[in-house]
Amino acid sequence: MPPARSSRFWAAPSSSPLHNSVRTSIRAEIILLTLLVISIFINYIDRSNLSIAAPIIQGELGLSPVQVGSLFSAFFWTYALVQLFGIAGWLADRFPAGLVLAAGYLLWSGATVVTGLVSGFTALFLARLVLGAGESVAYPCYSRILAADLPEHRRGLANALIDAGSKLGPALGSYIGAMLVTSIGWRAFFIGLGAGSLVWLLPWFRWMPRSHAVTARARSVGPSVWQIAQRRSAWGTFLGHFCGNYFWFFLLTWLPTYLVKERGLSMTRMGQISTLAYLAIATATICAGWLSDRWIAAGASPTRVRKTVIVTGLTLATSIMPVAVIADMRASITLLFVSCMSFGVYVSNHWATTQTLSGPLAAGRWTSLQNGIGNLSGIAASWLTGFVVQETGSFHLAFVVAGAVALTGAMMWGLVVGRVEPVRWDE
């Protein structure tokens, strides 16, 4: 149930100290959330820019589909493993989350610049590894901050906005990036993007939270990675996140190449369709996040709300299966947008579920494990799609696999995850 509203609060005059304090707190919360959304926006532009430039890089460097898939997956090796081994979560829970996020941001922006400076498959592969290591701390820090600062009935929209930023990044990157790569070249695109994004650090150092370093007592009470891994609900979130991410990374890494190579679209047209697909996800995410918060505020249980939204979204996302088979381009793209919007419904609530289950004491470590396992799907989706396309000569089977994995994810979230309520770590 949402916290009771104080009648004295609502009756307080606009000039009262209570009103001013609340207004200041809300303003700081909005600024903080805005900066987090911008950071994930840039985060996803930086991680998805390779897929935008891939058709040109592949021709310029003479790379095979499997090599391109390996470059896509390189990011996920370090991104997933640093979280899976608990390093990112430990940093987020042990040190001020704002500083940890800033350090990771600096590292991944530098890797983006370096990507535009190097030549050859090996050097590009190494740059992507560094990019993944830098971005690995982002979601553990987000969960740590939101679990500590926001109540249950406001986390749906907050997480939805952050997730929308992760979709708007590729949307803008696909639209503008496709034009820039064509006009100024892929190297200048990477260098300018990485250097320009460093400006974000200036307002972040001004407004970042400064009270999230965990005390010695909290560290002694908080659960270990092993204790988290013993929870059935934890594995439901881990495997459900893996399946949902497979769907997303399939789109993020291979949709541009599919539209250009198999549908015969120009780079500009590919950028437009990719942008609209990502915008469809972002729009659905924000709407579903807002509605889920209102549903909980009206008295519905987090279990009912979070699970209904998550399972419904992933189940309907299976409409992606026939996209590559339908000959009519308009019908195919329409179905693609339907599946993207359904996926957007799902992602509005999955991190809010994790933050409720883990609580502030374990948000960083639980998120680190979940995102580490979940992002192994980036390796699977990147490589497996490249292998299927190379062996079959088309994307037909690849789209079917993406839909089937999404349906499996719906079952993980619905059947394996238990009640969505805080785990009592002290028991």
CSV table of C-alpha atoms in Angstrom, one decimal:
chain,number,residue,atom,x,y,z
A,1,MET,CA,0.0,0.0,0.0
A,2,PRO,CA,1.3,3.5,-0.7
A,3,PRO,CA,2.2,5.6,2.3
A,4,ALA,CA,-0.7,7.5,3.9
A,5,ARG,CA,-1.0,11.1,2.9
A,6,SER,CA,-0.9,13.7,5.7
A,7,SER,CA,-3.8,16.1,5.8
A,8,ARG,CA,-1.5,18.6,7.4
A,9,PHE,CA,0.9,18.4,4.5
A,10,TRP,CA,-1.8,19.0,1.9
A,11,ALA,CA,-3.2,21.9,4.0
A,12,ALA,CA,0.2,23.6,4.5
A,13,PRO,CA,0.4,27.0,3.0
A,14,SER,CA,2.8,27.5,0.1
A,15,SER,CA,5.2,29.5,2.2
A,16,SER,CA,5.4,27.0,5.0
A,17,PRO,CA,8.8,25.4,5.8
A,18,LEU,CA,7.3,22.0,5.2
A,19,HIS,CA,6.1,22.9,1.7
A,20,ASN,CA,9.4,24.5,0.8
A,21,SER,CA,11.3,21.4,2.0
A,22,VAL,CA,9.1,19.1,0.0
A,23,ARG,CA,9.4,21.3,-3.1
A,24,THR,CA,13.2,21.4,-2.8
A,25,SER,CA,13.3,17.6,-2.4
A,26,ILE,CA,11.1,17.1,-5.4
A,27,ARG,CA,13.3,19.5,-7.5
A,28,ALA,CA,16.5,17.6,-6.5
A,29,GLU,CA,14.8,14.3,-7.3
A,30,ILE,CA,13.8,15.5,-10.8
A,31,ILE,CA,17.3,16.8,-11.5
A,32,LEU,CA,18.8,13.6,-10.4
A,33,LEU,CA,16.5,11.5,-12.4
A,34,THR,CA,17.0,13.7,-15.5
A,35,LEU,CA,20.8,13.2,-15.3
A,36,LEU,CA,20.4,9.4,-14.9
A,37,VAL,CA,18.1,9.3,-17.9
A,38,ILE,CA,20.7,11.4,-19.9
A,39,SER,CA,23.5,9.1,-18.8
A,40,ILE,CA,21.7,5.9,-20.0
A,41,PHE,CA,20.7,7.7,-23.2
A,42,ILE,CA,24.4,8.3,-23.9
A,43,ASN,CA,25.3,4.9,-22.6
A,44,TYR,CA,23.2,3.2,-25.2
A,45,ILE,CA,24.3,5.5,-28.0
A,46,ASP,CA,27.9,4.5,-27.2
A,47,ARG,CA,27.1,0.7,-27.1
A,48,SER,CA,24.9,0.7,-30.2
A,49,ASN,CA,26.9,2.9,-32.5
A,50,LEU,CA,28.8,-0.1,-33.9
A,51,SER,CA,25.6,-1.6,-35.2
A,52,ILE,CA,24.9,1.6,-37.1
A,53,ALA,CA,28.3,1.7,-38.7
A,54,ALA,CA,28.6,-2.1,-39.2
A,55,PRO,CA,27.5,-2.2,-42.8
A,56,ILE,CA,30.3,0.3,-43.7
A,57,ILE,CA,32.9,-1.1,-41.4
A,58,GLN,CA,32.3,-4.6,-42.6
A,59,GLY,CA,32.9,-3.6,-46.2
A,60,GLU,CA,35.9,-1.4,-45.4
A,61,LEU,CA,37.7,-4.0,-43.3
A,62,GLY,CA,36.5,-7.1,-45.2
A,63,LEU,CA,34.9,-8.7,-42.2
A,64,SER,CA,32.7,-11.8,-42.3
A,65,PRO,CA,29.2,-12.0,-40.7
A,66,VAL,CA,30.8,-14.1,-37.9
A,67,GLN,CA,33.5,-11.5,-37.3
A,68,VAL,CA,30.9,-8.7,-37.1
A,69,GLY,CA,28.9,-10.8,-34.6
A,70,SER,CA,32.1,-11.2,-32.6
A,71,LEU,CA,32.6,-7.4,-32.5
A,72,PHE,CA,29.0,-7.0,-31.3
A,73,SER,CA,29.5,-9.6,-28.6
A,74,ALA,CA,32.9,-8.3,-27.4
A,75,PHE,CA,31.1,-5.5,-25.4
A,76,PHE,CA,29.0,-8.1,-23.6
A,77,TRP,CA,31.9,-10.2,-22.4
A,78,THR,CA,33.3,-7.6,-20.1
A,79,TYR,CA,29.9,-5.9,-19.5
A,80,ALA,CA,28.3,-9.2,-18.3
A,81,LEU,CA,31.3,-10.8,-16.6
A,82,VAL,CA,32.2,-7.8,-14.5
A,83,GLN,CA,28.7,-7.8,-13.1
A,84,LEU,CA,28.4,-11.6,-13.0
A,85,PHE,CA,31.5,-11.8,-10.8
A,86,GLY,CA,29.9,-9.2,-8.5
A,87,ILE,CA,32.5,-6.6,-9.1
A,88,ALA,CA,30.1,-3.9,-10.3
A,89,GLY,CA,27.6,-4.6,-7.6
A,90,TRP,CA,30.3,-4.6,-4.9
A,91,LEU,CA,31.5,-1.2,-6.1
A,92,ALA,CA,27.9,0.2,-6.1
A,93,ASP,CA,27.1,-1.1,-2.7
A,94,ARG,CA,30.5,-0.4,-1.1
A,95,PHE,CA,31.3,3.1,-2.4
A,96,PRO,CA,29.2,6.2,-3.1
A,97,ALA,CA,27.2,5.2,-6.2
A,98,GLY,CA,27.5,8.7,-7.8
A,99,LEU,CA,31.3,8.4,-7.9
A,100,VAL,CA,31.3,4.9,-9.2
A,101,LEU,CA,28.9,5.9,-12.0
A,102,ALA,CA,31.1,8.8,-12.9
A,103,ALA,CA,34.2,6.7,-13.1
A,104,GLY,CA,32.5,4.1,-15.3
A,105,TYR,CA,31.1,6.9,-17.5
A,106,LEU,CA,34.6,8.4,-18.0
A,107,LEU,CA,36.0,4.9,-19.0
A,108,TRP,CA,33.3,4.1,-21.6
A,109,SER,CA,33.4,7.6,-23.2
A,110,GLY,CA,37.2,7.2,-23.6
A,111,ALA,CA,36.7,3.8,-25.2
A,112,THR,CA,34.3,5.3,-27.7
A,113,VAL,CA,36.9,7.8,-28.7
A,114,VAL,CA,39.6,5.1,-29.1
A,115,THR,CA,37.2,3.1,-31.3
A,116,GLY,CA,37.4,5.8,-33.9
A,117,LEU,CA,41.2,5.9,-33.8
A,118,VAL,CA,42.1,2.2,-34.2
A,119,SER,CA,42.2,-0.1,-37.2
A,120,GLY,CA,41.8,-3.8,-37.6
A,121,PHE,CA,39.5,-6.4,-36.1
A,122,THR,CA,41.7,-7.1,-33.0
A,123,ALA,CA,42.0,-3.4,-32.0
A,124,LEU,CA,38.2,-2.9,-32.4
A,125,PHE,CA,37.5,-6.0,-30.4
A,126,LEU,CA,39.7,-4.7,-27.5
A,127,ALA,CA,38.1,-1.2,-27.6
A,128,ARG,CA,34.7,-2.9,-27.3
A,129,LEU,CA,35.9,-4.9,-24.3
A,130,VAL,CA,36.9,-1.7,-22.5
A,131,LEU,CA,33.6,-0.1,-23.4
A,132,GLY,CA,31.7,-3.0,-21.8
A,133,ALA,CA,33.8,-2.8,-18.6
A,134,GLY,CA,33.0,0.9,-18.2
A,135,GLU,CA,29.3,0.5,-18.8
A,136,SER,CA,29.0,-2.4,-16.4
A,137,VAL,CA,28.6,-0.2,-13.3
A,138,ALA,CA,25.7,1.8,-14.7
A,139,TYR,CA,22.7,-0.4,-13.7
A,140,PRO,CA,24.0,-1.5,-10.3
A,141,CYS,CA,24.4,2.2,-9.5
A,142,TYR,CA,20.9,3.1,-10.8
A,143,SER,CA,19.3,0.4,-8.7
A,144,ARG,CA,21.3,1.4,-5.6
A,145,ILE,CA,20.2,5.1,-6.0
A,146,LEU,CA,16.5,4.4,-6.8
A,147,ALA,CA,16.1,1.7,-4.1
A,148,ALA,CA,17.5,4.2,-1.5
A,149,ASP,CA,15.8,7.4,-2.7
A,150,LEU,CA,12.4,6.4,-4.2
A,151,PRO,CA,9.3,4.8,-2.6
A,152,GLU,CA,7.7,1.8,-4.3
A,153,HIS,CA,4.8,3.7,-5.9
A,154,ARG,CA,7.3,6.0,-7.8
A,155,ARG,CA,9.8,3.4,-9.0
A,156,GLY,CA,7.7,2.3,-11.9
A,157,LEU,CA,7.9,5.6,-13.8
A,158,ALA,CA,11.4,6.3,-12.7
A,159,ASN,CA,12.7,3.0,-14.0
A,160,ALA,CA,10.5,3.4,-17.1
A,161,LEU,CA,12.1,6.8,-17.8
A,162,ILE,CA,15.6,5.4,-17.4
A,163,ASP,CA,14.7,2.5,-19.7
A,164,ALA,CA,13.1,4.9,-22.2
A,165,GLY,CA,16.5,6.6,-22.3
A,166,SER,CA,18.1,3.3,-23.2
A,167,LYS,CA,15.8,3.1,-26.2
A,168,LEU,CA,15.9,6.8,-27.2
A,169,GLY,CA,19.7,6.5,-27.3
A,170,PRO,CA,19.7,4.0,-30.1
A,171,ALA,CA,16.7,5.8,-31.7
A,172,LEU,CA,18.5,9.1,-32.0
A,173,GLY,CA,21.8,7.3,-32.7
A,174,SER,CA,20.2,5.3,-35.6
A,175,TYR,CA,18.6,8.4,-37.2
A,176,ILE,CA,21.4,10.9,-36.8
A,177,GLY,CA,24.2,8.4,-36.8
A,178,ALA,CA,23.3,6.9,-40.1
A,179,MET,CA,23.5,10.4,-41.7
A,180,LEU,CA,26.8,11.3,-39.9
A,181,VAL,CA,28.5,8.0,-40.8
A,182,THR,CA,27.6,8.5,-44.4
A,183,SER,CA,28.6,12.2,-44.5
A,184,ILE,CA,31.7,12.5,-42.2
A,185,GLY,CA,32.7,8.8,-41.9
A,186,TRP,CA,32.5,6.3,-39.0
A,187,ARG,CA,35.8,7.3,-37.4
A,188,ALA,CA,34.8,11.0,-36.9
A,189,PHE,CA,31.4,9.8,-35.7
A,190,PHE,CA,33.0,7.7,-32.9
A,191,ILE,CA,35.5,10.4,-31.9
A,192,GLY,CA,33.1,13.2,-31.8
A,193,LEU,CA,30.5,11.2,-29.9
A,194,GLY,CA,32.9,10.0,-27.2
A,195,ALA,CA,34.5,13.4,-26.6
A,196,GLY,CA,31.2,15.4,-26.6
A,197,SER,CA,29.5,13.1,-24.1
A,198,LEU,CA,32.1,14.0,-21.4
A,199,VAL,CA,30.1,17.3,-20.8
A,200,TRP,CA,27.6,15.3,-18.8
A,201,LEU,CA,30.1,14.9,-16.0
A,202,LEU,CA,29.9,18.6,-15.1
A,203,PRO,CA,26.3,18.7,-13.9
A,204,TRP,CA,26.6,15.2,-12.5
A,205,PHE,CA,29.4,16.2,-10.0
A,206,ARG,CA,27.1,19.0,-8.9
A,207,TRP,CA,23.9,17.0,-8.4
A,208,MET,CA,24.9,13.4,-7.8
A,209,PRO,CA,23.8,11.7,-4.5
A,210,ARG,CA,26.4,11.8,-1.8
A,211,SER,CA,25.0,9.6,0.9
A,212,HIS,CA,25.0,6.1,-0.6
A,213,ALA,CA,28.3,4.8,0.9
A,214,VAL,CA,27.2,1.8,3.0
A,215,THR,CA,28.1,1.8,6.7
A,216,ALA,CA,30.0,-1.0,8.3
A,217,ARG,CA,26.8,-2.2,10.1
A,218,ALA,CA,24.9,-2.2,6.8
A,219,ARG,CA,27.6,-4.3,5.2
A,220,SER,CA,27.4,-6.8,8.0
A,221,VAL,CA,23.6,-7.1,7.8
A,222,GLY,CA,23.4,-7.0,4.0
A,223,PRO,CA,23.4,-10.4,2.1
A,224,SER,CA,26.3,-11.9,0.3
A,225,VAL,CA,26.2,-12.9,-3.3
A,226,TRP,CA,25.8,-16.5,-2.3
A,227,GLN,CA,22.8,-15.6,-0.1
A,228,ILE,CA,21.2,-13.8,-3.1
A,229,ALA,CA,21.9,-16.7,-5.4
A,230,GLN,CA,20.0,-19.1,-3.0
A,231,ARG,CA,16.7,-17.3,-3.6
A,232,ARG,CA,14.3,-18.8,-6.2
A,233,SER,CA,13.0,-15.3,-7.1
A,234,ALA,CA,16.6,-14.2,-7.8
A,235,TRP,CA,17.0,-16.9,-10.4
A,236,GLY,CA,13.6,-16.0,-11.8
A,237,THR,CA,14.8,-12.4,-12.4
A,238,PHE,CA,18.2,-13.6,-13.7
A,239,LEU,CA,16.8,-16.0,-16.3
A,240,GLY,CA,13.8,-13.8,-17.1
A,241,HIS,CA,16.2,-10.8,-17.7
A,242,PHE,CA,18.4,-13.0,-19.9
A,243,CYS,CA,15.4,-13.9,-22.1
A,244,GLY,CA,14.1,-10.3,-22.3
A,245,ASN,CA,17.6,-9.0,-23.1
A,246,TYR,CA,18.0,-11.5,-25.9
A,247,PHE,CA,15.1,-10.0,-27.7
A,248,TRP,CA,16.4,-6.5,-27.1
A,249,PHE,CA,20.0,-7.2,-28.1
A,250,PHE,CA,18.8,-9.0,-31.2
A,251,LEU,CA,17.1,-5.8,-32.3
A,252,LEU,CA,19.9,-3.5,-31.1
A,253,THR,CA,22.7,-5.3,-32.9
A,254,TRP,CA,21.2,-6.9,-36.0
A,255,LEU,CA,18.1,-4.8,-36.9
A,256,PRO,CA,20.1,-2.2,-39.0
A,257,THR,CA,22.0,-5.0,-40.9
A,258,TYR,CA,18.7,-6.9,-41.5
A,259,LEU,CA,17.0,-3.8,-42.9
A,260,VAL,CA,20.0,-3.0,-45.2
A,261,LYS,CA,21.1,-6.4,-46.3
A,262,GLU,CA,17.9,-8.4,-46.5
A,263,ARG,CA,15.2,-5.7,-47.1
A,264,GLY,CA,17.5,-3.7,-49.4
A,265,LEU,CA,16.9,-0.3,-47.6
A,266,SER,CA,19.2,2.6,-47.8
A,267,MET,CA,21.2,3.7,-44.8
A,268,THR,CA,18.9,6.7,-44.4
A,269,ARG,CA,15.7,4.6,-44.6
A,270,MET,CA,17.2,2.1,-42.2
A,271,GLY,CA,18.0,4.8,-39.7
A,272,GLN,CA,14.4,6.1,-39.9
A,273,ILE,CA,12.8,2.7,-39.3
A,274,SER,CA,15.2,1.7,-36.5
A,275,THR,CA,14.5,5.1,-34.9
A,276,LEU,CA,10.7,4.5,-35.0
A,277,ALA,CA,11.1,1.0,-33.6
A,278,TYR,CA,13.1,2.3,-30.6
A,279,LEU,CA,10.8,5.2,-30.1
A,280,ALA,CA,7.9,2.7,-30.0
A,281,ILE,CA,9.6,0.8,-27.2
A,282,ALA,CA,10.3,4.1,-25.3
A,283,THR,CA,6.8,5.4,-25.6
A,284,ALA,CA,5.2,2.1,-24.4
A,285,THR,CA,7.7,2.0,-21.5
A,286,ILE,CA,6.8,5.4,-20.2
A,287,CYS,CA,3.1,4.8,-20.5
A,288,ALA,CA,3.3,1.4,-18.8
A,289,GLY,CA,5.5,2.7,-16.0
A,290,TRP,CA,3.2,5.6,-15.2
A,291,LEU,CA,0.1,3.3,-15.3
A,292,SER,CA,1.7,0.7,-13.0
A,293,ASP,CA,2.6,3.4,-10.4
A,294,ARG,CA,-1.0,4.7,-10.5
A,295,TRP,CA,-2.3,1.1,-10.1
A,296,ILE,CA,-0.1,0.5,-7.0
A,297,ALA,CA,-1.0,3.9,-5.6
A,298,ALA,CA,-4.6,3.0,-5.9
A,299,GLY,CA,-4.1,0.0,-3.7
A,300,ALA,CA,-3.1,-2.9,-5.9
A,301,SER,CA,-0.2,-5.1,-4.7
A,302,PRO,CA,3.2,-4.8,-6.4
A,303,THR,CA,3.1,-8.6,-7.1
A,304,ARG,CA,-0.1,-8.2,-9.1
A,305,VAL,CA,1.0,-5.1,-10.9
A,306,ARG,CA,4.6,-5.9,-11.7
A,307,LYS,CA,3.9,-9.5,-12.8
A,308,THR,CA,0.9,-8.6,-15.0
A,309,VAL,CA,2.8,-6.0,-16.8
A,310,ILE,CA,5.9,-8.0,-17.3
A,311,VAL,CA,4.3,-11.3,-18.4
A,312,THR,CA,1.8,-9.6,-20.7
A,313,GLY,CA,4.5,-7.5,-22.4
A,314,LEU,CA,6.9,-10.4,-23.1
A,315,THR,CA,4.1,-12.7,-24.3
A,316,LEU,CA,2.9,-10.2,-26.8
A,317,ALA,CA,6.5,-9.5,-28.0
A,318,THR,CA,6.4,-12.9,-29.7
A,319,SER,CA,4.6,-11.2,-32.5
A,320,ILE,CA,8.2,-10.6,-33.9
A,321,MET,CA,8.4,-14.2,-35.1
A,322,PRO,CA,6.9,-13.8,-38.6
A,323,VAL,CA,8.5,-10.3,-39.3
A,324,ALA,CA,11.2,-11.6,-41.7
A,325,VAL,CA,8.8,-14.1,-43.4
A,326,ILE,CA,6.1,-11.6,-44.4
A,327,ALA,CA,6.9,-10.3,-47.9
A,328,ASP,CA,4.9,-7.1,-47.7
A,329,MET,CA,7.2,-4.5,-46.3
A,330,ARG,CA,4.5,-2.4,-44.7
A,331,ALA,CA,2.8,-5.3,-42.9
A,332,SER,CA,6.2,-6.6,-41.7
A,333,ILE,CA,7.3,-3.2,-40.2
A,334,THR,CA,3.9,-2.8,-38.6
A,335,LEU,CA,4.2,-6.2,-36.9
A,336,LEU,CA,7.8,-5.2,-35.9
A,337,PHE,CA,6.4,-2.0,-34.2
A,338,VAL,CA,3.7,-4.1,-32.3
A,339,SER,CA,6.4,-6.4,-30.9
A,340,CYS,CA,8.6,-3.5,-30.0
A,341,MET,CA,5.7,-1.7,-28.1
A,342,SER,CA,4.9,-5.0,-26.3
A,343,PHE,CA,8.6,-5.3,-25.3
A,344,GLY,CA,8.4,-1.7,-24.0
A,345,VAL,CA,5.5,-2.7,-21.7
A,346,TYR,CA,7.7,-5.4,-20.2
A,347,VAL,CA,10.8,-3.3,-19.5
A,348,SER,CA,8.9,-0.7,-17.6
A,349,ASN,CA,8.6,-2.9,-14.5
A,350,HIS,CA,11.4,-5.5,-14.4
A,351,TRP,CA,14.0,-3.3,-12.6
A,352,ALA,CA,11.3,-2.0,-10.2
A,353,THR,CA,10.6,-5.7,-9.3
A,354,THR,CA,14.3,-6.3,-8.5
A,355,GLN,CA,14.6,-3.1,-6.4
A,356,THR,CA,11.6,-4.1,-4.3
A,357,LEU,CA,12.9,-7.7,-3.8
A,358,SER,CA,16.4,-6.7,-3.0
A,359,GLY,CA,15.9,-3.5,-1.0
A,360,PRO,CA,18.7,-0.9,-0.5
A,361,LEU,CA,21.0,-3.3,1.3
A,362,ALA,CA,21.3,-5.6,-1.7
A,363,ALA,CA,20.2,-3.6,-4.7
A,364,GLY,CA,23.7,-3.2,-6.2
A,365,ARG,CA,24.7,-6.8,-5.9
A,366,TRP,CA,21.4,-8.3,-7.0
A,367,THR,CA,21.3,-6.0,-10.0
A,368,SER,CA,24.9,-6.8,-10.8
A,369,LEU,CA,24.2,-10.5,-10.8
A,370,GLN,CA,20.9,-10.1,-12.7
A,371,ASN,CA,22.4,-7.8,-15.3
A,372,GLY,CA,25.5,-9.9,-15.6
A,373,ILE,CA,23.6,-13.1,-16.4
A,374,GLY,CA,21.0,-11.1,-18.4
A,375,ASN,CA,23.7,-9.6,-20.7
A,376,LEU,CA,25.2,-12.9,-21.5
A,377,SER,CA,22.3,-12.9,-23.9
A,378,GLY,CA,24.1,-10.1,-25.7
A,379,ILE,CA,26.8,-12.6,-26.6
A,380,ALA,CA,24.3,-15.2,-27.5
A,381,ALA,CA,22.1,-13.0,-29.6
A,382,SER,CA,25.0,-11.3,-31.4
A,383,TRP,CA,26.9,-14.5,-32.2
A,384,LEU,CA,24.0,-16.9,-32.8
A,385,THR,CA,22.2,-14.5,-35.1
A,386,GLY,CA,25.4,-14.1,-37.2
A,387,PHE,CA,25.8,-17.9,-37.3
A,388,VAL,CA,22.2,-18.5,-38.3
A,389,VAL,CA,22.3,-15.8,-41.0
A,390,GLN,CA,25.6,-17.2,-42.4
A,391,GLU,CA,24.3,-20.8,-42.4
A,392,THR,CA,20.8,-20.2,-43.7
A,393,GLY,CA,21.3,-17.1,-45.8
A,394,SER,CA,18.4,-15.3,-44.2
A,395,PHE,CA,17.0,-13.8,-41.0
A,396,HIS,CA,13.9,-16.0,-40.9
A,397,LEU,CA,15.0,-18.4,-38.2
A,398,ALA,CA,16.7,-15.6,-36.2
A,399,PHE,CA,13.4,-13.8,-35.7
A,400,VAL,CA,11.7,-17.0,-34.6
A,401,VAL,CA,14.4,-17.7,-32.0
A,402,ALA,CA,14.0,-14.1,-30.6
A,403,GLY,CA,10.3,-14.6,-30.2
A,404,ALA,CA,10.6,-18.0,-28.6
A,405,VAL,CA,13.2,-16.7,-26.1
A,406,ALA,CA,10.9,-13.9,-25.2
A,407,LEU,CA,8.1,-16.4,-24.4
A,408,THR,CA,10.4,-18.3,-22.2
A,409,GLY,CA,11.2,-15.1,-20.3
A,410,ALA,CA,7.5,-14.5,-19.6
A,411,MET,CA,7.4,-17.9,-17.9
A,412,MET,CA,10.4,-17.2,-15.8
A,413,TRP,CA,9.0,-13.9,-14.5
A,414,GLY,CA,5.5,-15.3,-14.0
A,415,LEU,CA,6.3,-18.8,-12.5
A,416,VAL,CA,9.7,-18.7,-11.0
A,417,VAL,CA,9.7,-15.2,-9.4
A,418,GLY,CA,7.6,-15.3,-6.2
A,419,ARG,CA,5.8,-12.5,-4.4
A,420,VAL,CA,7.2,-9.0,-5.2
A,421,GLU,CA,8.0,-7.9,-1.7
A,422,PRO,CA,11.2,-7.0,0.2
A,423,VAL,CA,13.3,-10.0,1.2
A,424,ARG,CA,14.0,-10.1,5.0
A,425,TRP,CA,17.8,-10.5,4.8
A,426,ASP,CA,18.2,-10.4,8.6
A,427,GLU,CA,16.3,-13.7,8.9
